[in-house]
Coordinates of C-alpha atoms in Angstrom, one line a residue:
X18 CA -10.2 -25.2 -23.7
X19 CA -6.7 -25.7 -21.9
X20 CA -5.3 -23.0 -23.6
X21 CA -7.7 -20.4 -22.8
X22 CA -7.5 -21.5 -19.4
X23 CA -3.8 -21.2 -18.9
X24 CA -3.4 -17.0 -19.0
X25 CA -5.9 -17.2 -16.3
X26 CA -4.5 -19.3 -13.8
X27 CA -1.0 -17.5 -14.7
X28 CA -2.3 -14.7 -13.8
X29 CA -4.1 -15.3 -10.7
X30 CA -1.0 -17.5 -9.5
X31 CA 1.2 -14.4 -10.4
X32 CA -1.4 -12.1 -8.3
X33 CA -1.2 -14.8 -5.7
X34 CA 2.6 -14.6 -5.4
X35 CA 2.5 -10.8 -5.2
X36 CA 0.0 -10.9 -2.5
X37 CA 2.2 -13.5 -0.6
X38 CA 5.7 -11.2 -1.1
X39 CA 3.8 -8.4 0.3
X40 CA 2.5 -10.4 3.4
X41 CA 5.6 -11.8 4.2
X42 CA 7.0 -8.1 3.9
X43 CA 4.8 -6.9 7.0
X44 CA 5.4 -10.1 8.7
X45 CA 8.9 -9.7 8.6
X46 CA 9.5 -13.1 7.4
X47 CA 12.9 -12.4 6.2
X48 CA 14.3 -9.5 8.4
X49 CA 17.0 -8.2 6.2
X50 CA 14.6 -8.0 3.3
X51 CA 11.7 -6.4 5.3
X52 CA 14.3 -4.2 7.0
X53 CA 16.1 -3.0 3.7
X54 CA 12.7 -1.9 2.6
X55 CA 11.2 -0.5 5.2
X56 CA 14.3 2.1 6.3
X57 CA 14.3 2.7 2.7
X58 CA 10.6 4.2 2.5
X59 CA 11.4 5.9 5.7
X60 CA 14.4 7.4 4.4
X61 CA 12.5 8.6 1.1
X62 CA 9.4 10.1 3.0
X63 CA 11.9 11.8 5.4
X64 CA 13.9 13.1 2.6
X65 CA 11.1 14.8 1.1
X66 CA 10.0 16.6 4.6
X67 CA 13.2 18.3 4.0
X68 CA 13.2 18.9 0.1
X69 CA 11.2 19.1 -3.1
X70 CA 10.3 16.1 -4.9
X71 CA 12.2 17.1 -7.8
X72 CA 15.5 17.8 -5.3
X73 CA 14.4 14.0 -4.0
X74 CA 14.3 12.4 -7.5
X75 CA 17.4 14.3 -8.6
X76 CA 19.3 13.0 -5.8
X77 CA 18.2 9.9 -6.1
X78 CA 19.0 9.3 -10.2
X79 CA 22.3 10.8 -9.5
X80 CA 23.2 8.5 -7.1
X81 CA 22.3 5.7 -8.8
X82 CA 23.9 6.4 -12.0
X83 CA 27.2 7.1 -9.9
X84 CA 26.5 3.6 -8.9
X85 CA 26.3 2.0 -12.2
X86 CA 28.7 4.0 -14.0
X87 CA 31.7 2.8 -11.6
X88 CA 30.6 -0.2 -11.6
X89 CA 30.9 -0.4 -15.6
X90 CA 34.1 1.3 -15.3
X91 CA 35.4 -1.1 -12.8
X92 CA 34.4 -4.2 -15.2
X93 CA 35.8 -2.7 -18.1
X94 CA 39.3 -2.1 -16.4
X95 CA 39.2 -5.3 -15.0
X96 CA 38.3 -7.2 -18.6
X97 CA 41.3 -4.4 -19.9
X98 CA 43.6 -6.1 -17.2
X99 CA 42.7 -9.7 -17.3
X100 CA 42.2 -9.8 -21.2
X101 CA 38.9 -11.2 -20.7
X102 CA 35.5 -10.3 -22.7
X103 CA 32.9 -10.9 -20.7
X104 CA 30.8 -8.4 -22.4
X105 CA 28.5 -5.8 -20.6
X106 CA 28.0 -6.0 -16.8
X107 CA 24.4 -5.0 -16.9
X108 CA 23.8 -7.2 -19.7
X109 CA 21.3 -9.7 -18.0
X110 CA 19.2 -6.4 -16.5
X111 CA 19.0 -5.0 -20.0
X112 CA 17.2 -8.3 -21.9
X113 CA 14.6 -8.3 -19.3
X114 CA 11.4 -7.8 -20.8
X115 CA 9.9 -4.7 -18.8
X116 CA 7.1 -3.6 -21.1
X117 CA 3.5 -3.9 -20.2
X118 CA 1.5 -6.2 -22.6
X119 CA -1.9 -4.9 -23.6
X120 CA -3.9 -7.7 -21.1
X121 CA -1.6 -6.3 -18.4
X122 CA -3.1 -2.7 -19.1
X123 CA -6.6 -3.4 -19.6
X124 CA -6.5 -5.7 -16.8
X125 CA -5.1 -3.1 -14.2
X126 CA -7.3 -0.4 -16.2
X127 CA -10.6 -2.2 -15.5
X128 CA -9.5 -2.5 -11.4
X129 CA -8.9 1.1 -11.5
X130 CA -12.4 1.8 -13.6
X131 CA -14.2 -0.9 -10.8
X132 CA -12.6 1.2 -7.8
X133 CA -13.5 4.9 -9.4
X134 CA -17.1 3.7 -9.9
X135 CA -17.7 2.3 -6.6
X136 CA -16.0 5.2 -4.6
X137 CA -18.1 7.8 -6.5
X138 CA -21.2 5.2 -6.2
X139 CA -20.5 5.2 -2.3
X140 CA -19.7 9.1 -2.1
X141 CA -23.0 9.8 -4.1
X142 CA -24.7 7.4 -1.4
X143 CA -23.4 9.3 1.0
X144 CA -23.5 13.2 0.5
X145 CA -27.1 12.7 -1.3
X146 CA -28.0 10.6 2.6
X147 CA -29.5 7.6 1.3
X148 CA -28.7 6.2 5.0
X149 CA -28.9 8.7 7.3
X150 CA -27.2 7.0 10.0
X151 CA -24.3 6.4 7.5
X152 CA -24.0 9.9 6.5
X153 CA -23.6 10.9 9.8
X154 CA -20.7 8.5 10.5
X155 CA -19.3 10.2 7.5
X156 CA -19.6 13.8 8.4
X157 CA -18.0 12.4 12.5
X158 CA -15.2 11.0 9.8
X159 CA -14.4 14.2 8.3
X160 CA -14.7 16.8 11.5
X161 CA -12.3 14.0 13.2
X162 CA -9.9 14.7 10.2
X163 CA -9.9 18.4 10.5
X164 CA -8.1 17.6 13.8
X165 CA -5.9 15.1 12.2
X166 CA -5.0 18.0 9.6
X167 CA -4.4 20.2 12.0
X168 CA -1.7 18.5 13.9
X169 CA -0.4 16.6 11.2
X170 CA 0.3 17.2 7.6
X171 CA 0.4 14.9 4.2
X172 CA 3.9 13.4 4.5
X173 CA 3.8 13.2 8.6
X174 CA 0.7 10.7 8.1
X175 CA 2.3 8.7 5.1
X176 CA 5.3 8.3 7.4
X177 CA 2.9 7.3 10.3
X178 CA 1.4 5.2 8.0
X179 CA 4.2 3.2 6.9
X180 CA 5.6 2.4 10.5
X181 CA 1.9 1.1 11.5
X182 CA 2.1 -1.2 8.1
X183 CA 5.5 -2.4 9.3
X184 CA 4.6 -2.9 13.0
X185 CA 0.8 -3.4 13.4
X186 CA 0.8 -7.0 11.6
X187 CA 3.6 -8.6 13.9
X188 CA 2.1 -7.0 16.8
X189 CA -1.4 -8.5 16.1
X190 CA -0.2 -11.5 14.9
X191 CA 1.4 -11.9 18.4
X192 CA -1.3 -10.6 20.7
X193 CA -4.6 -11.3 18.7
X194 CA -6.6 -13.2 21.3
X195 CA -6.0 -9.9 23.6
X196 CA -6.6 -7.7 20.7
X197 CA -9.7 -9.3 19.3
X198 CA -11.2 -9.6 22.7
X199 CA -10.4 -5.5 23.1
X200 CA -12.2 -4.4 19.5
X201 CA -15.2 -7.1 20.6
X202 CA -15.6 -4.9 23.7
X203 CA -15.1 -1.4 21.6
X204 CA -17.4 -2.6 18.9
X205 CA -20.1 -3.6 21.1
X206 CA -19.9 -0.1 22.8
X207 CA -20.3 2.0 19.8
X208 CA -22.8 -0.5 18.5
X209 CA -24.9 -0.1 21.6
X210 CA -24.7 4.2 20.7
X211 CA -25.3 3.9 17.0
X212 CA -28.6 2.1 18.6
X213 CA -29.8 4.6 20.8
X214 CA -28.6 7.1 18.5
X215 CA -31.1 5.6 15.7
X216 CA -33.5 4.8 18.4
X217 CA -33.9 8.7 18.9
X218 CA -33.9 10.3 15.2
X219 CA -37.2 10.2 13.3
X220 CA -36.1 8.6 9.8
X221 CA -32.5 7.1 11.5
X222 CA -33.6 3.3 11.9
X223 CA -32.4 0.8 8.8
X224 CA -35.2 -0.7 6.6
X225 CA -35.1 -4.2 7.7
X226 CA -38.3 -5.1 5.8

């Protein structure tokens, strides 16, 4: 019974530690780390505002094989002139195992399956107005994003959201009394018109019963 146990807790603990990474990437727990990564993504999304994807990627490949392939040469000259053999440079990144295993696949296949379902579940809910009051919220969602589209395009929001991903957690995290006590106030507000909105549409009101 052990044994079957053990792939699961290995791979909730693995899930666990990914989860953990990524929180401590927003938090900026380690500066340079979060720093390295986030002018990196900035740098990439920026790129391709400029050029093609396939200009991006070239780029990209090219430097890094420039990258790698001095660095081999340099090793190799410097075993030539030292008269040492200390075999390939790269040699610890090439026996890492990288391949998916088959659990790997079906487990990230049946997240993907569980998402797909419930987003076409909750868009079927919504366009066929199961909750009227829902719907509604939806089709405010959508004209409000006709704006957004309008002043912004694809990349310009990925970019936007990035820097809120980067900046919004250490910002709450250090004003969260102020910033709770803010959306308690906000919430409350449009709470408050939902009501009178559903108040004042035959049909709107939630069944409760």
């Amino acid at each position: 019974m052990q044994a079957a146990a053990d792939p699961v807790s290995h791979k909730e603990c693995s899930w666990s530690g990914w989860k953990g990474q990524a929180v401590d990437l927003l938090y900026w727990r380690n500066v340079k780390q979060s720093g390295g990564v986030f002018s990196s993504v900035l740098l990439l999304l920026f790129s391709l505002t400029q050029f093609s994807v396939v200009s991006v990627g070239a780029y990209l490949a090219l430097a890094a094989l420039s990258a790698t392939i001095s660095f081999r040469i340099y090793k190799s000259v410097l075993q030539a002139v030292q008269k040492t053999d200390e075999g390939h440079p790269f040699k610890s990144f090439l026996e890492v195992e990288i391949a998916l295993s088959q659990d790997q696949i079906g487990k990230y296949a049946d997240k993907i399956m569980l998402y797909s379902n419930t987003c076409m579940k909750e868009l079927r809910r919504l366009f066929l107005v199961q909750d009227l009051v829902d719907s509604l919220k939806f089709a405010v969602l959508m004209w409000l994003l006709t704006y957004v589209g309008a002043l912004f395009n694809g990349l310009t929001l990925l970019i936007l959201a990035v820097i809120c991903m980067f900046t919004m957690p250490v910002i709450y995290e250090k004003h969260q009394a102020q910033i709770d006590q803010y959306v308690g106030l906000i919430r409350t507000q449009v709470n408050s018109v939902v009501g009178k909105i559903q108040a004042k549409i035959p049909g709107a009101k939630r069944k409760e019963e």
